Amino acid sequence: MPKKYQRFETAIIHEGYDEKEVLGSLVPPLFQSSTFVFDSAEQGEQRFSGETDGYTYSRLRNPTVAILEERIAAIENGEKGLAFGSGMAAISAVLFSLTKANDHIISSVALYGNTFGLLKLMEEKYNIAHETCSMKSTEEIRSLIRKETACIFVETPVNPTMQLIDLKMVADVAKEFDIPVVIDNTFCSPYLQRPLDLGCDIVVHSATKYIGGHGDVVAGLAAGKAELIERIRKTTFKDIGGIISPFDAWLLLRGLKTLPVRMDRHCENAEQIFKRLKEHPKVANAYYPGDADAPDYEIFKKQMKSGGGMIAFEVVGTKKDAQKFLNAVKVIKLAVSLGDIDSLIQHPATMTHKIVPEKERLEMGITDTMIRLSIGLEAWEDLWEDLEQALEVI
Ligand code: LCS
């Protein structure tokens, strides 16, 4: 269906929903039903054969979930969307749909820990070779492509190192070989980065993060061209069955409405904290996409609207010092996940990326002293005072 609203801030509130169809309810209703009643056996047959539209069973399609799927497609500038029970359900459904045994996947060097784990599982169980690439030059990407290459998977900014990948460059090379590019857009949300506009084929999200925004849902989303998304819907989506519950879809529709204003505040707060961290004597290195001194700054200017709410930094000292610092924060909560209203802090080497063997983890740039900070919507002054007092203990 063509988009009704062209501007992002309006589409994110209204796209995919017409209150006239449901008694004028301003808020989309929650269809918390596992199944749908047919008028006749013939109607049931027609719906299952796809001859007529209509709901049959909530693993296949649900009206509340359908609004969310239309909305994510609209705001990512895709043709179709799909909603899942977690970010990992989205990533695995997409990757299993694009590959078969003995294929080859190229990915960015650093990835979220469980995405790395999934690629290793696919390699061990189905001989789907996984090769990583810095994605810094077209030559390097071209040199890795072979006839079995079934897709390129990238994260940018990378979790947790905050490195950036030039999405248009990757998409242009992949197009020469007709290889789909899948991009995990979790750290930016569709508000800060629109990968499909840059030529990527499928965008995935852990909607648990900025899209939900409130720390109360685990969910995933995907969007892209109709042909690819429909192929996933008809295969790995319904057969593996990692679907979202209607209630969680309803919560995401609610969370999405405030995404632009939340993101603006996440970015403002993160900028304040980053510039102070960068100058602090107990901080060895600090990483943020909006940093004008960062090597990736040119890529940032090309593809991101703003720097986002995520910061990584290394404290001076050892792993023990990093842990002492983490034990000292008070306002900022020591927890994994990110993109919430509440600020969260964690230690990638022993938490989100614990699954990655040490050698690969260090190649990813995740040191023992690296801290990942998800800046929330509190007053930034309180966040900074909290960080300052915690850095004192090192
Ligand atoms: N992609 C990225 C970039 C992520 O950060 C995560 C989860 C996922 C995919 C998986 O999404 P999920 O299945 O959890 O919805 N990242 C987490 C993190 O950094 N801390 O805790 C989870």
Short mmCIF file of C-alpha atoms and ligand atoms in Angstrom, two decimals:
data_model
loop_
_atom_site.label_atom_id
_atom_site.label_comp_id
_atom_site.label_asym_id
_atom_site.label_seq_id
_atom_site.Cartn_x
_atom_site.Cartn_y
_atom_site.Cartn_z
CA MET A 1 0.00 0.00 0.00
CA PRO A 2 1.42 3.47 -0.81
CA LYS A 3 2.31 5.63 2.16
CA LYS A 4 -0.40 8.03 3.28
CA TYR A 5 1.88 10.36 5.25
CA GLN A 6 5.20 11.48 3.79
CA ARG A 7 6.64 13.24 6.85
CA PHE A 8 8.32 10.96 9.41
CA GLU A 9 6.80 12.55 12.54
CA THR A 10 3.26 12.19 11.16
CA ALA A 11 3.70 8.71 9.68
CA ILE A 12 5.04 7.38 13.00
CA ILE A 13 1.80 8.44 14.70
CA HIS A 14 -0.81 7.65 12.05
CA GLU A 15 0.44 5.34 9.29
CA GLY A 16 -1.26 1.95 8.92
CA TYR A 17 -4.29 2.79 11.04
CA ASP A 18 -7.76 4.10 10.24
CA GLU A 19 -9.92 4.65 13.31
CA LYS A 20 -13.07 4.57 11.14
CA GLU A 21 -12.59 0.83 10.76
CA VAL A 22 -12.78 0.26 14.52
CA LEU A 23 -15.56 2.37 16.05
CA GLY A 24 -13.49 5.56 16.03
CA SER A 25 -11.00 4.32 18.65
CA LEU A 26 -8.15 6.86 18.68
CA VAL A 27 -5.70 4.21 19.89
CA PRO A 28 -5.39 1.03 17.81
CA PRO A 29 -7.33 -1.77 19.54
CA LEU A 30 -5.55 -4.74 21.02
CA PHE A 31 -6.72 -7.89 19.21
CA GLN A 32 -5.57 -10.32 21.88
CA SER A 33 -6.97 -13.34 20.03
CA SER A 34 -5.11 -16.41 18.86
CA THR A 35 -7.62 -17.33 16.16
CA PHE A 36 -10.36 -15.87 13.92
CA VAL A 37 -13.80 -17.32 13.22
CA PHE A 38 -14.82 -18.08 9.62
CA ASP A 39 -18.34 -17.48 8.26
CA SER A 40 -18.16 -20.76 6.35
CA ALA A 41 -15.87 -23.65 5.48
CA GLU A 42 -15.50 -22.13 2.01
CA GLN A 43 -14.36 -18.81 3.44
CA GLY A 44 -11.78 -20.65 5.58
CA GLU A 45 -10.49 -22.43 2.49
CA GLN A 46 -10.29 -19.18 0.51
CA ARG A 47 -8.38 -17.42 3.27
CA PHE A 48 -5.87 -20.23 3.65
CA SER A 49 -5.35 -20.44 -0.11
CA GLY A 50 -4.81 -16.67 -0.27
CA GLU A 51 -7.76 -16.21 -2.66
CA THR A 52 -9.34 -13.72 -0.26
CA ASP A 53 -7.86 -11.51 2.42
CA GLY A 54 -8.73 -11.96 6.06
CA TYR A 55 -7.34 -13.25 9.31
CA THR A 56 -7.01 -16.94 10.13
CA TYR A 57 -4.58 -17.48 13.01
CA SER A 58 -2.38 -15.04 14.92
CA ARG A 59 0.92 -16.76 14.15
CA LEU A 60 0.22 -15.98 10.50
CA ARG A 61 -1.23 -12.46 10.89
CA ASN A 62 -2.93 -10.42 13.57
CA PRO A 63 -4.71 -7.04 13.13
CA THR A 64 -2.78 -5.20 15.90
CA VAL A 65 0.52 -6.61 14.64
CA ALA A 66 -0.43 -5.69 11.06
CA ILE A 67 -0.67 -1.99 12.00
CA LEU A 68 2.82 -2.15 13.49
CA GLU A 69 4.15 -3.91 10.38
CA GLU A 70 2.71 -1.26 8.11
CA ARG A 71 4.08 1.48 10.32
CA ILE A 72 7.66 0.18 10.44
CA ALA A 73 7.60 -0.26 6.66
CA ALA A 74 6.42 3.35 6.25
CA ILE A 75 9.00 4.93 8.54
CA GLU A 76 11.90 2.88 7.15
CA ASN A 77 10.75 3.68 3.60
CA GLY A 78 10.24 -0.02 2.89
CA GLU A 79 7.37 -1.63 1.07
CA LYS A 80 6.49 -4.20 3.75
CA GLY A 81 7.29 -4.89 7.38
CA LEU A 82 7.33 -7.87 9.74
CA ALA A 83 7.18 -7.99 13.54
CA PHE A 84 8.89 -10.63 15.70
CA GLY A 85 9.10 -11.71 19.33
CA SER A 86 12.71 -10.46 19.64
CA GLY A 87 15.47 -8.84 17.65
CA MET A 88 17.18 -12.23 17.41
CA ALA A 89 13.97 -13.80 16.04
CA ALA A 90 13.97 -11.12 13.33
CA ILE A 91 17.66 -11.60 12.49
CA SER A 92 17.44 -15.41 12.44
CA ALA A 93 14.28 -15.45 10.30
CA VAL A 94 15.91 -13.07 7.80
CA LEU A 95 19.24 -14.94 7.68
CA PHE A 96 17.69 -18.41 7.47
CA SER A 97 15.44 -17.21 4.68
CA LEU A 98 18.30 -15.80 2.60
CA THR A 99 20.64 -18.78 3.00
CA LYS A 100 20.87 -22.51 2.41
CA ALA A 101 23.44 -25.09 3.52
CA ASN A 102 26.99 -24.45 2.20
CA ASP A 103 26.35 -20.75 1.48
CA HIS A 104 28.59 -17.90 2.62
CA ILE A 105 27.79 -14.78 4.68
CA ILE A 106 29.99 -11.71 4.96
CA SER A 107 29.50 -9.52 8.03
CA SER A 108 31.04 -6.54 9.72
CA VAL A 109 33.85 -7.54 12.13
CA ALA A 110 31.97 -6.49 15.25
CA LEU A 111 28.37 -7.52 15.86
CA TYR A 112 26.00 -7.86 18.79
CA GLY A 113 27.18 -10.96 20.73
CA ASN A 114 24.19 -13.18 19.96
CA THR A 115 24.22 -12.25 16.26
CA PHE A 116 27.82 -13.43 16.22
CA GLY A 117 26.61 -16.57 18.07
CA LEU A 118 23.87 -17.17 15.47
CA LEU A 119 26.36 -16.89 12.59
CA LYS A 120 28.63 -19.40 14.34
CA LEU A 121 25.66 -21.74 14.86
CA MET A 122 24.76 -21.50 11.16
CA GLU A 123 28.37 -22.28 10.29
CA GLU A 124 28.58 -25.30 12.61
CA LYS A 125 25.19 -26.79 11.81
CA TYR A 126 24.70 -25.93 8.12
CA ASN A 127 28.22 -25.19 6.90
CA ILE A 128 27.24 -21.61 6.08
CA ALA A 129 30.67 -20.01 6.11
CA HIS A 130 30.92 -16.74 8.02
CA GLU A 131 33.62 -14.28 7.04
CA THR A 132 34.10 -10.83 8.50
CA CYS A 133 35.16 -7.66 6.74
CA SER A 134 36.17 -4.23 8.03
CA MET A 135 33.88 -2.79 5.30
CA LYS A 136 36.34 0.06 4.91
CA SER A 137 36.86 -0.27 1.16
CA THR A 138 35.04 -1.59 -1.89
CA GLU A 139 38.15 -3.63 -2.78
CA GLU A 140 38.08 -5.48 0.52
CA ILE A 141 34.39 -6.36 0.17
CA ARG A 142 34.82 -7.39 -3.49
CA SER A 143 37.76 -9.64 -2.58
CA LEU A 144 35.59 -11.67 -0.19
CA ILE A 145 32.58 -12.18 -2.45
CA ARG A 146 32.23 -15.65 -3.99
CA LYS A 147 29.47 -17.42 -5.84
CA GLU A 148 28.09 -18.89 -2.58
CA THR A 149 27.81 -15.45 -0.93
CA ALA A 150 24.15 -15.24 0.01
CA CYS A 151 24.09 -11.97 1.94
CA ILE A 152 26.07 -9.22 3.60
CA PHE A 153 25.11 -8.41 7.18
CA VAL A 154 26.21 -5.20 8.89
CA GLU A 155 25.60 -3.26 12.04
CA THR A 156 26.26 0.48 12.12
CA PRO A 157 26.99 1.98 14.56
CA VAL A 158 28.49 -1.26 15.74
CA ASN A 159 27.45 -2.58 19.15
CA PRO A 160 29.35 -1.64 21.32
CA THR A 161 32.39 -0.03 19.68
CA MET A 162 30.40 2.67 17.84
CA GLN A 163 32.41 2.24 14.61
CA LEU A 164 30.51 3.27 11.48
CA ILE A 165 30.13 1.55 8.12
CA ASP A 166 29.38 3.42 4.90
CA LEU A 167 26.05 1.86 3.99
CA LYS A 168 25.81 3.28 0.48
CA MET A 169 29.29 2.00 -0.35
CA VAL A 170 28.44 -1.52 0.87
CA ALA A 171 25.07 -1.50 -0.91
CA ASP A 172 26.63 -0.32 -4.20
CA VAL A 173 29.19 -3.15 -4.21
CA ALA A 174 26.57 -5.75 -3.23
CA LYS A 175 24.33 -4.60 -6.08
CA GLU A 176 27.05 -5.34 -8.64
CA PHE A 177 26.82 -8.99 -7.53
CA ASP A 178 23.07 -9.02 -6.80
CA ILE A 179 23.70 -9.90 -3.12
CA PRO A 180 21.19 -8.63 -0.55
CA VAL A 181 22.46 -6.36 2.24
CA VAL A 182 20.87 -6.76 5.68
CA ILE A 183 21.48 -3.97 8.16
CA ASP A 184 20.80 -3.95 11.87
CA ASN A 185 19.56 -0.41 12.54
CA THR A 186 18.95 -0.87 16.27
CA PHE A 187 21.40 1.77 17.51
CA CYS A 188 20.00 4.54 15.31
CA SER A 189 16.32 3.71 15.06
CA PRO A 190 14.64 4.83 11.82
CA TYR A 191 14.68 8.42 13.10
CA LEU A 192 18.47 8.79 12.76
CA GLN A 193 19.28 6.52 9.81
CA ARG A 194 17.25 5.18 6.84
CA PRO A 195 19.35 2.34 5.34
CA LEU A 196 16.82 1.35 2.65
CA ASP A 197 17.17 4.85 1.14
CA LEU A 198 20.91 4.15 0.83
CA GLY A 199 20.35 0.95 -1.14
CA CYS A 200 20.26 -1.72 1.59
CA ASP A 201 17.69 -4.47 1.05
CA ILE A 202 16.43 -5.43 4.51
CA VAL A 203 16.60 -3.46 7.72
CA VAL A 204 16.21 -5.23 11.08
CA HIS A 205 15.76 -3.90 14.59
CA SER A 206 15.85 -5.07 18.12
CA ALA A 207 12.63 -3.14 18.87
CA THR A 208 13.37 -3.90 22.53
CA LYS A 209 15.56 -0.79 22.37
CA TYR A 210 14.70 2.72 21.05
CA ILE A 211 11.51 1.68 19.25
CA GLY A 212 9.88 0.31 22.41
CA GLY A 213 11.87 2.83 24.42
CA HIS A 214 10.44 2.09 27.86
CA GLY A 215 12.25 -1.12 28.86
CA ASP A 216 9.06 -3.19 28.99
CA VAL A 217 9.05 -5.17 25.71
CA VAL A 218 11.36 -7.64 23.96
CA ALA A 219 10.61 -7.53 20.23
CA GLY A 220 12.06 -7.34 16.72
CA LEU A 221 11.14 -5.75 13.40
CA ALA A 222 12.16 -6.05 9.77
CA ALA A 223 11.32 -3.97 6.69
CA GLY A 224 12.26 -3.95 3.04
CA LYS A 225 11.09 -4.69 -0.48
CA ALA A 226 7.74 -6.52 -0.69
CA GLU A 227 9.20 -9.49 -2.54
CA LEU A 228 11.86 -10.21 0.12
CA ILE A 229 9.61 -9.56 3.12
CA GLU A 230 6.79 -11.70 1.71
CA ARG A 231 9.27 -14.49 1.10
CA ILE A 232 10.29 -14.35 4.77
CA ARG A 233 6.65 -14.16 5.92
CA LYS A 234 5.76 -17.30 3.98
CA THR A 235 8.76 -19.31 5.20
CA THR A 236 10.96 -18.67 8.22
CA PHE A 237 8.54 -16.20 9.84
CA LYS A 238 5.60 -18.57 10.07
CA ASP A 239 7.44 -21.89 10.18
CA ILE A 240 9.99 -21.01 12.86
CA GLY A 241 7.26 -18.93 14.48
CA GLY A 242 9.20 -16.28 16.39
CA ILE A 243 6.20 -13.96 16.35
CA ILE A 244 5.36 -11.00 18.57
CA SER A 245 2.38 -11.07 20.95
CA PRO A 246 -0.42 -8.63 20.06
CA PHE A 247 0.05 -6.88 23.41
CA ASP A 248 3.75 -6.29 22.76
CA ALA A 249 2.89 -4.97 19.28
CA TRP A 250 0.41 -2.60 20.93
CA LEU A 251 3.11 -1.40 23.35
CA LEU A 252 5.48 -0.79 20.43
CA LEU A 253 2.84 1.27 18.60
CA ARG A 254 2.56 3.36 21.74
CA GLY A 255 6.35 3.65 22.14
CA LEU A 256 6.87 4.57 18.48
CA LYS A 257 4.69 7.69 18.70
CA THR A 258 7.26 9.47 20.87
CA LEU A 259 10.39 8.13 19.12
CA PRO A 260 11.37 11.45 17.45
CA VAL A 261 11.11 13.51 20.66
CA ARG A 262 12.81 10.82 22.72
CA MET A 263 15.65 10.49 20.21
CA ASP A 264 16.24 14.26 20.14
CA ARG A 265 16.64 14.24 23.92
CA HIS A 266 18.81 11.08 23.93
CA CYS A 267 21.11 12.82 21.42
CA GLU A 268 21.27 16.13 23.33
CA ASN A 269 22.06 14.35 26.59
CA ALA A 270 24.66 12.07 24.97
CA GLU A 271 26.47 15.03 23.40
CA GLN A 272 26.78 16.69 26.82
CA ILE A 273 28.09 13.53 28.46
CA PHE A 274 30.43 12.56 25.62
CA LYS A 275 32.33 15.84 25.53
CA ARG A 276 32.94 15.60 29.29
CA LEU A 277 33.96 11.92 29.21
CA LYS A 278 36.41 12.64 26.39
CA GLU A 279 38.26 15.17 28.57
CA HIS A 280 38.18 13.18 31.83
CA PRO A 281 41.61 12.02 33.11
CA LYS A 282 40.25 8.57 34.12
CA VAL A 283 38.90 7.94 30.61
CA ALA A 284 41.46 6.55 28.15
CA ASN A 285 39.29 6.65 25.01
CA ALA A 286 35.70 7.65 24.27
CA TYR A 287 33.68 6.74 21.18
CA TYR A 288 30.59 8.51 19.83
CA PRO A 289 29.43 8.79 16.20
CA GLY A 290 28.91 12.55 16.41
CA ASP A 291 32.55 13.12 17.46
CA ALA A 292 34.10 15.47 14.89
CA ASP A 293 37.57 14.03 15.71
CA ALA A 294 36.52 10.41 15.05
CA PRO A 295 37.89 8.69 11.91
CA ASP A 296 34.33 7.81 10.84
CA TYR A 297 33.04 11.38 11.03
CA GLU A 298 32.68 11.69 7.22
CA ILE A 299 30.48 8.56 7.19
CA PHE A 300 28.48 9.98 10.09
CA LYS A 301 27.73 13.17 8.15
CA LYS A 302 26.60 11.19 5.11
CA GLN A 303 24.15 8.81 6.77
CA MET A 304 23.14 9.79 10.30
CA LYS A 305 20.87 12.65 11.34
CA SER A 306 22.50 12.91 14.78
CA GLY A 307 24.91 10.99 17.01
CA GLY A 308 22.34 8.97 18.98
CA GLY A 309 22.24 8.01 22.62
CA MET A 310 25.01 5.40 22.82
CA ILE A 311 28.56 6.04 24.01
CA ALA A 312 31.45 3.63 24.54
CA PHE A 313 34.58 4.46 26.52
CA GLU A 314 37.60 2.82 28.08
CA VAL A 315 38.56 3.63 31.62
CA VAL A 316 42.20 4.00 32.61
CA GLY A 317 43.36 0.82 34.40
CA THR A 318 42.28 -2.79 34.34
CA LYS A 319 39.13 -4.91 34.14
CA LYS A 320 38.94 -4.69 37.96
CA ASP A 321 38.93 -0.88 37.70
CA ALA A 322 36.14 -1.04 35.13
CA GLN A 323 34.12 -3.24 37.49
CA LYS A 324 34.81 -0.96 40.49
CA PHE A 325 33.55 1.97 38.44
CA LEU A 326 30.41 0.07 37.40
CA ASN A 327 29.69 -0.87 41.01
CA ALA A 328 29.79 2.81 41.97
CA VAL A 329 27.09 4.26 39.64
CA LYS A 330 23.81 5.14 41.32
CA VAL A 331 21.49 7.10 39.00
CA ILE A 332 22.61 5.11 35.95
CA LYS A 333 21.49 1.50 36.24
CA LEU A 334 23.90 -1.39 35.83
CA ALA A 335 22.02 -3.45 33.23
CA VAL A 336 22.27 -4.69 29.66
CA SER A 337 19.83 -3.56 26.95
CA LEU A 338 19.80 0.02 25.70
CA GLY A 339 17.66 2.74 24.20
CA ASP A 340 15.45 3.06 27.26
CA ILE A 341 14.21 6.18 28.99
CA ASP A 342 16.40 5.10 31.93
CA SER A 343 20.17 5.38 31.47
CA LEU A 344 21.88 1.96 31.46
CA ILE A 345 25.53 0.97 31.71
CA GLN A 346 27.24 -2.37 31.15
CA HIS A 347 30.57 -4.16 30.57
CA PRO A 348 30.52 -5.69 27.05
CA ALA A 349 33.50 -8.05 27.60
CA THR A 350 31.72 -9.90 30.43
CA MET A 351 28.07 -9.24 29.53
CA THR A 352 26.65 -8.56 26.03
CA HIS A 353 29.71 -9.94 24.24
CA LYS A 354 30.66 -12.67 26.72
CA ILE A 355 29.74 -15.28 24.08
CA VAL A 356 32.49 -14.00 21.72
CA PRO A 357 35.86 -15.80 22.24
CA GLU A 358 38.58 -13.46 23.55
CA LYS A 359 40.59 -13.38 20.29
CA GLU A 360 37.58 -12.35 18.20
CA ARG A 361 36.36 -9.99 20.91
CA LEU A 362 39.68 -8.12 20.87
CA GLU A 363 39.62 -8.04 17.06
CA MET A 364 36.20 -6.41 17.39
CA GLY A 365 37.86 -3.74 19.54
CA ILE A 366 36.11 -4.76 22.76
CA THR A 367 38.73 -4.46 25.48
CA ASP A 368 38.45 -5.46 29.16
CA THR A 369 38.19 -1.81 30.17
CA MET A 370 35.47 -0.87 27.69
CA ILE A 371 32.19 0.39 29.13
CA ARG A 372 28.98 0.89 27.14
CA LEU A 373 26.63 3.63 28.19
CA SER A 374 23.05 4.07 26.99
CA ILE A 375 22.09 7.64 27.76
CA GLY A 376 18.52 8.05 28.93
CA LEU A 377 16.22 11.01 29.36
CA GLU A 378 17.20 12.09 32.88
CA ALA A 379 18.72 15.56 33.42
CA TRP A 380 22.21 15.21 31.89
CA GLU A 381 23.70 17.06 34.88
CA ASP A 382 22.58 14.20 37.17
CA LEU A 383 24.07 11.64 34.79
CA TRP A 384 27.36 13.50 34.65
CA GLU A 385 27.56 13.92 38.44
CA ASP A 386 26.92 10.19 38.77
CA LEU A 387 29.68 9.30 36.27
CA GLU A 388 32.13 11.74 37.86
CA GLN A 389 31.68 10.32 41.35
CA ALA A 390 31.95 6.75 40.00
CA LEU A 391 35.15 7.58 38.06
CA GLU A 392 36.64 8.86 41.35
CA VAL A 393 36.77 5.28 42.72
CA ILE A 394 39.29 4.19 40.06
N1 LCS B 1 20.87 -6.30 17.43
C1 LCS B 1 21.49 -5.44 18.26
C2 LCS B 1 22.35 -4.36 17.68
C3 LCS B 1 21.33 -5.58 19.63
O1 LCS B 1 21.97 -4.73 20.42
C4 LCS B 1 20.53 -6.64 20.13
C5 LCS B 1 20.34 -6.87 21.58
C6 LCS B 1 19.91 -7.51 19.22
C7 LCS B 1 20.09 -7.30 17.88
C8 LCS B 1 19.03 -8.62 19.68
O2 LCS B 1 17.80 -8.11 20.06
P1 LCS B 1 16.84 -8.80 21.14
O3 LCS B 1 16.62 -10.19 20.67
O4 LCS B 1 17.53 -8.76 22.46
O5 LCS B 1 15.60 -7.97 21.07
N2 LCS B 1 21.25 -6.16 22.36
C9 LCS B 1 21.38 -6.20 23.65
C10 LCS B 1 22.36 -5.46 24.31
O6 LCS B 1 23.22 -4.78 23.77
N3 LCS B 1 22.20 -5.62 25.59
O7 LCS B 1 21.20 -6.52 25.88
C11 LCS B 1 20.61 -6.97 24.64
#
